[in-house]
Amino acid sequence: MALPTLRIIGFIIGIFLITLAASMVIPMLTLLAYERTDDLTAFLWSSLITFGAGMALALPGKPKHVQLRPRDMYLLTTASWVVVCCFAALPMVLIAHISYTDAFFETMSGVTTTGSTVLVGLDKMSPGILIWRSMLHWLGGIGFIGMAVAILPLLRVGGMRLFQTESSDWGEKVMPRSHMAAKYILLVYVGLTGLGFLAFWWAGMTPFEAINHSMASISTGGFSTSDLSLANWQQPAVHWVAVAVMILGGLPFMLYVAFLRGNRRALFRDHQVRGFIGFLLVTWLIFGTWLWSHSEHSWLDAVRIVAVNVTSVVTTTGFALGDYTTWGSFAVLLFFYLTFIGGCSGSTSGGLKIFRFQVAYVLLKANLMQLVHPRAVIKQQYNNHSLDEDIVRSLITFSFFFTITIGVLALALTLAGLDWVTALTGAATAVCNVGPGLGPIIGPVGNFASLPDSAKWLLTIGMLLGRLEILTVLVLFTRTFWKH
């Protein structure tokens, strides 16, 4: 790879680090507001170190007459996520007094909006660390949306080409107007975060709790300010607000943009959105009725509890309302299946994404019809787009490597000393960016702190692979990529 290309990648990463350093001012102001000045120095030094590193990369300037090619986006995307996590972990080492392994794990979990945590005693933890964790979610969420809209279509793994609304004059020209799309998306993201904050506050949270949970919900991250997660608040209004904001974070943000630009039916006509909402409603009703019949909860309470937990897992947020692993084998296995689904493409959610299941169904239906009518010409469409060979190949390739990645990671975790339940569900929750796994160690009321360091590093790799949709990272390990 040519030196000018590496220089421009370094310049962009430098800008990211400077932005990260500036973001640390918010935890500092929070500490001042709560009169916790003893933690202020740690954030100040972290900010200065991060700013210095960013300036060192940015000062040489952006090389003239050099443009990043689509292949260069692979390295930029992966490198920026890793480098940002390296520096964002500094406050946790200095304040929470945890090892750098734990700090990097917590930070990667935050930036990838996974929500797995190694921290305990959140209810009494420094407000600076709590707001910083939520900010990592928030920054990582908007960062992934930008990548999903502007970069992944070029890499042919994100599926966003299937979701350009017909009335939008962006069409296949998203990249030339990506700066306009970014402004609209940021406006929507900030607006939804503000609405979530007001709703959580109205529902019974303090303003500090409300802003933390709003950022964690809209980014589908899942970090809470309490070890009990949402179970710490008994008000049903808090739970339903969390469900609503998680769903908003799980919808395609480009469709919000289309809505703001005048296409009022963009969200309601989209096949993916209708499938996503429909799947949630059906699961709530069936699973909620099952829980009602197998517990002492009223039907409304059972549906509410199920709605929170199911929405949290499907949108890969990671909030928990009680320990659903005590509901029996049926519930445990169902939650394991739900781990893989994910939200919509172009949202902050992880997982396989709803549209891949819908496209797979279209292909299955067409193949079955072809068996009955071998000579028929069957038109395969999804969301008013033809499913050409390129889209089908991308779907099959991604789904295959997604599954293989979880399998290989689970085997590696068993070699690190984990039991098979912890290893398999830990691998799945990392790659799908869900947060909690299953079992007594990393379940919805568990924690990742007791895992060996080797397992934590393996899980951070899984989080990164899952957040960047596997192929974006794997291509860096091919010989062809590094050839001129």
Coordinates of N, CA, C and O in Angstrom, one line a residue, residues 366 369-370 373-380:
A366 N -38.6 -19.2 -4.3 CA -38.3 -19.3 -5.8 C -37.7 -20.7 -6.2 O -38.1 -21.3 -7.2
M369 N -40.5 -23.3 -6.1 CA -41.3 -23.1 -7.3 C -40.6 -23.7 -8.6 O -41.2 -24.3 -9.5
Q370 N -39.3 -23.5 -8.6 CA -38.5 -24.0 -9.8 C -38.5 -25.5 -9.8 O -38.5 -26.1 -10.9
H373 N -42.0 -26.2 -11.3 CA -42.0 -25.8 -12.7 C -40.6 -25.5 -13.2 O -40.2 -24.4 -13.2
P374 N -39.9 -26.6 -13.6 CA -38.5 -26.4 -14.0 C -38.3 -25.4 -15.2 O -37.2 -24.8 -15.2
R375 N -39.2 -25.2 -16.1 CA -39.0 -24.4 -17.2 C -39.5 -22.9 -17.0 O -39.4 -22.1 -17.8
A376 N -40.1 -22.7 -15.8 CA -40.6 -21.4 -15.5 C -39.5 -20.4 -15.3 O -38.4 -20.7 -14.7
V377 N -39.7 -19.1 -15.7 CA -38.8 -18.0 -15.4 C -39.4 -17.3 -14.2 O -40.4 -16.6 -14.3
I378 N -38.8 -17.4 -13.1 CA -39.3 -16.9 -11.8 C -38.6 -15.6 -11.4 O -37.3 -15.6 -11.3
K379 N -39.3 -14.6 -11.3 CA -38.8 -13.3 -10.9 C -38.5 -13.2 -9.4 O -39.5 -13.4 -8.7
Q380 N -37.3 -12.9 -9.0 CA -37.0 -12.8 -7.6 C -36.8 -11.3 -7.2 O -35.9 -10.7 -7.7

